[in-house]
Amino acid sequence: MILALLASAALGASTPTVAPASTERVPVSAPLNKGERRITLVCRTETPTGSRFAARSCYDKANLDRQEEHSQRNLSEMQMKSPLNQ
């Protein structure tokens, strides 16, 4: 049993690892080219419904703000159209 564990550990150590696709880092103070903009990321820890495992999700702040506005607008419209509101 111990020999099998040692053998699997030795074989696992010899497998090649894959490097990340891009490791290039651009400093925040780098000048922007015409038409480019800086993005601000907002990261949240979210637990999907039906799961106990939290996942970290990062979003572009501008897109997140638009999505929240859209959700609020839809909620307001649904409340106005509600048969209980008449």
JSON list of C-alpha atoms in Angstrom, two decimals:
[
{"chain": "A", "resi": 1, "resn": "MET", "atom": "CA", "xyz": [0.00, 0.00, 0.00]},
{"chain": "A", "resi": 2, "resn": "ILE", "atom": "CA", "xyz": [2.75, 2.43, 0.96]},
{"chain": "A", "resi": 3, "resn": "LEU", "atom": "CA", "xyz": [4.76, 1.43, -2.11]},
{"chain": "A", "resi": 4, "resn": "ALA", "atom": "CA", "xyz": [1.77, 2.22, -4.34]},
{"chain": "A", "resi": 5, "resn": "LEU", "atom": "CA", "xyz": [1.41, 5.67, -2.76]},
{"chain": "A", "resi": 6, "resn": "LEU", "atom": "CA", "xyz": [5.11, 6.42, -3.21]},
{"chain": "A", "resi": 7, "resn": "ALA", "atom": "CA", "xyz": [4.99, 5.27, -6.83]},
{"chain": "A", "resi": 8, "resn": "SER", "atom": "CA", "xyz": [1.95, 7.43, -7.60]},
{"chain": "A", "resi": 9, "resn": "ALA", "atom": "CA", "xyz": [3.60, 10.43, -5.92]},
{"chain": "A", "resi": 10, "resn": "ALA", "atom": "CA", "xyz": [6.74, 9.91, -8.01]},
{"chain": "A", "resi": 11, "resn": "LEU", "atom": "CA", "xyz": [4.74, 9.61, -11.22]},
{"chain": "A", "resi": 12, "resn": "GLY", "atom": "CA", "xyz": [2.63, 12.65, -10.35]},
{"chain": "A", "resi": 13, "resn": "ALA", "atom": "CA", "xyz": [5.72, 14.75, -9.75]},
{"chain": "A", "resi": 14, "resn": "SER", "atom": "CA", "xyz": [7.12, 13.98, -13.19]},
{"chain": "A", "resi": 15, "resn": "THR", "atom": "CA", "xyz": [4.06, 15.13, -15.15]},
{"chain": "A", "resi": 16, "resn": "PRO", "atom": "CA", "xyz": [4.61, 18.44, -16.92]},
{"chain": "A", "resi": 17, "resn": "THR", "atom": "CA", "xyz": [2.62, 21.44, -15.76]},
{"chain": "A", "resi": 18, "resn": "VAL", "atom": "CA", "xyz": [0.96, 23.94, -18.08]},
{"chain": "A", "resi": 19, "resn": "ALA", "atom": "CA", "xyz": [1.90, 27.58, -17.66]},
{"chain": "A", "resi": 20, "resn": "PRO", "atom": "CA", "xyz": [-0.85, 30.23, -17.55]},
{"chain": "A", "resi": 21, "resn": "ALA", "atom": "CA", "xyz": [-1.83, 31.65, -20.93]},
{"chain": "A", "resi": 22, "resn": "SER", "atom": "CA", "xyz": [-0.63, 35.17, -20.23]},
{"chain": "A", "resi": 23, "resn": "THR", "atom": "CA", "xyz": [1.65, 36.27, -17.45]},
{"chain": "A", "resi": 24, "resn": "GLU", "atom": "CA", "xyz": [2.34, 39.74, -18.86]},
{"chain": "A", "resi": 25, "resn": "ARG", "atom": "CA", "xyz": [1.46, 42.48, -16.41]},
{"chain": "A", "resi": 26, "resn": "VAL", "atom": "CA", "xyz": [0.70, 46.02, -17.44]},
{"chain": "A", "resi": 27, "resn": "PRO", "atom": "CA", "xyz": [1.27, 48.68, -14.80]},
{"chain": "A", "resi": 28, "resn": "VAL", "atom": "CA", "xyz": [-1.74, 50.74, -13.77]},
{"chain": "A", "resi": 29, "resn": "SER", "atom": "CA", "xyz": [0.13, 53.93, -14.59]},
{"chain": "A", "resi": 30, "resn": "ALA", "atom": "CA", "xyz": [0.78, 52.82, -18.19]},
{"chain": "A", "resi": 31, "resn": "PRO", "atom": "CA", "xyz": [-0.43, 55.40, -20.72]},
{"chain": "A", "resi": 32, "resn": "LEU", "atom": "CA", "xyz": [-3.61, 54.56, -22.61]},
{"chain": "A", "resi": 33, "resn": "ASN", "atom": "CA", "xyz": [-3.83, 54.55, -26.37]},
{"chain": "A", "resi": 34, "resn": "LYS", "atom": "CA", "xyz": [-6.61, 56.45, -28.12]},
{"chain": "A", "resi": 35, "resn": "GLY", "atom": "CA", "xyz": [-9.94, 54.69, -27.67]},
{"chain": "A", "resi": 36, "resn": "GLU", "atom": "CA", "xyz": [-8.80, 52.59, -24.71]},
{"chain": "A", "resi": 37, "resn": "ARG", "atom": "CA", "xyz": [-10.19, 52.89, -21.20]},
{"chain": "A", "resi": 38, "resn": "ARG", "atom": "CA", "xyz": [-9.26, 51.55, -17.82]},
{"chain": "A", "resi": 39, "resn": "ILE", "atom": "CA", "xyz": [-11.60, 49.04, -16.28]},
{"chain": "A", "resi": 40, "resn": "THR", "atom": "CA", "xyz": [-12.34, 48.72, -12.61]},
{"chain": "A", "resi": 41, "resn": "LEU", "atom": "CA", "xyz": [-13.00, 45.21, -11.39]},
{"chain": "A", "resi": 42, "resn": "VAL", "atom": "CA", "xyz": [-15.42, 44.47, -8.59]},
{"chain": "A", "resi": 43, "resn": "CYS", "atom": "CA", "xyz": [-14.97, 41.02, -7.07]},
{"chain": "A", "resi": 44, "resn": "ARG", "atom": "CA", "xyz": [-17.62, 39.25, -5.01]},
{"chain": "A", "resi": 45, "resn": "THR", "atom": "CA", "xyz": [-17.80, 35.94, -3.24]},
{"chain": "A", "resi": 46, "resn": "GLU", "atom": "CA", "xyz": [-21.06, 34.33, -4.37]},
{"chain": "A", "resi": 47, "resn": "THR", "atom": "CA", "xyz": [-22.67, 31.06, -3.37]},
{"chain": "A", "resi": 48, "resn": "PRO", "atom": "CA", "xyz": [-24.80, 29.63, -6.19]},
{"chain": "A", "resi": 49, "resn": "THR", "atom": "CA", "xyz": [-28.28, 28.42, -5.27]},
{"chain": "A", "resi": 50, "resn": "GLY", "atom": "CA", "xyz": [-28.19, 24.80, -4.20]},
{"chain": "A", "resi": 51, "resn": "SER", "atom": "CA", "xyz": [-24.48, 24.80, -3.45]},
{"chain": "A", "resi": 52, "resn": "ARG", "atom": "CA", "xyz": [-22.44, 25.15, -0.30]},
{"chain": "A", "resi": 53, "resn": "PHE", "atom": "CA", "xyz": [-19.30, 26.15, -2.15]},
{"chain": "A", "resi": 54, "resn": "ALA", "atom": "CA", "xyz": [-18.66, 29.83, -2.68]},
{"chain": "A", "resi": 55, "resn": "ALA", "atom": "CA", "xyz": [-17.04, 31.04, -5.87]},
{"chain": "A", "resi": 56, "resn": "ARG", "atom": "CA", "xyz": [-15.28, 34.32, -6.48]},
{"chain": "A", "resi": 57, "resn": "SER", "atom": "CA", "xyz": [-16.67, 36.28, -9.42]},
{"chain": "A", "resi": 58, "resn": "CYS", "atom": "CA", "xyz": [-15.15, 39.47, -10.79]},
{"chain": "A", "resi": 59, "resn": "TYR", "atom": "CA", "xyz": [-17.04, 41.95, -12.96]},
{"chain": "A", "resi": 60, "resn": "ASP", "atom": "CA", "xyz": [-16.28, 45.16, -14.78]},
{"chain": "A", "resi": 61, "resn": "LYS", "atom": "CA", "xyz": [-17.75, 47.96, -12.61]},
{"chain": "A", "resi": 62, "resn": "ALA", "atom": "CA", "xyz": [-19.42, 49.75, -15.54]},
{"chain": "A", "resi": 63, "resn": "ASN", "atom": "CA", "xyz": [-21.13, 46.56, -16.72]},
{"chain": "A", "resi": 64, "resn": "LEU", "atom": "CA", "xyz": [-22.14, 45.66, -13.17]},
{"chain": "A", "resi": 65, "resn": "ASP", "atom": "CA", "xyz": [-23.72, 49.11, -12.68]},
{"chain": "A", "resi": 66, "resn": "ARG", "atom": "CA", "xyz": [-25.65, 48.76, -15.95]},
{"chain": "A", "resi": 67, "resn": "GLN", "atom": "CA", "xyz": [-26.83, 45.29, -14.97]},
{"chain": "A", "resi": 68, "resn": "GLU", "atom": "CA", "xyz": [-28.03, 46.51, -11.56]},
{"chain": "A", "resi": 69, "resn": "GLU", "atom": "CA", "xyz": [-29.89, 49.45, -13.15]},
{"chain": "A", "resi": 70, "resn": "HIS", "atom": "CA", "xyz": [-31.52, 47.08, -15.64]},
{"chain": "A", "resi": 71, "resn": "SER", "atom": "CA", "xyz": [-32.57, 44.71, -12.84]},
{"chain": "A", "resi": 72, "resn": "GLN", "atom": "CA", "xyz": [-34.04, 47.58, -10.81]},
{"chain": "A", "resi": 73, "resn": "ARG", "atom": "CA", "xyz": [-35.95, 48.87, -13.85]},
{"chain": "A", "resi": 74, "resn": "ASN", "atom": "CA", "xyz": [-37.36, 45.40, -14.59]},
{"chain": "A", "resi": 75, "resn": "LEU", "atom": "CA", "xyz": [-38.41, 44.94, -10.97]},
{"chain": "A", "resi": 76, "resn": "SER", "atom": "CA", "xyz": [-40.18, 48.31, -10.95]},
{"chain": "A", "resi": 77, "resn": "GLU", "atom": "CA", "xyz": [-41.99, 47.47, -14.20]},
{"chain": "A", "resi": 78, "resn": "MET", "atom": "CA", "xyz": [-43.10, 44.09, -12.86]},
{"chain": "A", "resi": 79, "resn": "GLN", "atom": "CA", "xyz": [-44.41, 45.70, -9.68]},
{"chain": "A", "resi": 80, "resn": "MET", "atom": "CA", "xyz": [-46.35, 48.32, -11.66]},
{"chain": "A", "resi": 81, "resn": "LYS", "atom": "CA", "xyz": [-47.95, 45.64, -13.86]},
{"chain": "A", "resi": 82, "resn": "SER", "atom": "CA", "xyz": [-48.87, 43.46, -10.90]},
{"chain": "A", "resi": 83, "resn": "PRO", "atom": "CA", "xyz": [-52.61, 42.67, -10.64]},
{"chain": "A", "resi": 84, "resn": "LEU", "atom": "CA", "xyz": [-52.36, 43.43, -6.91]},
{"chain": "A", "resi": 85, "resn": "ASN", "atom": "CA", "xyz": [-51.45, 47.01, -7.77]},
{"chain": "A", "resi": 86, "resn": "GLN", "atom": "CA", "xyz": [-54.78, 47.77, -9.48]}
]
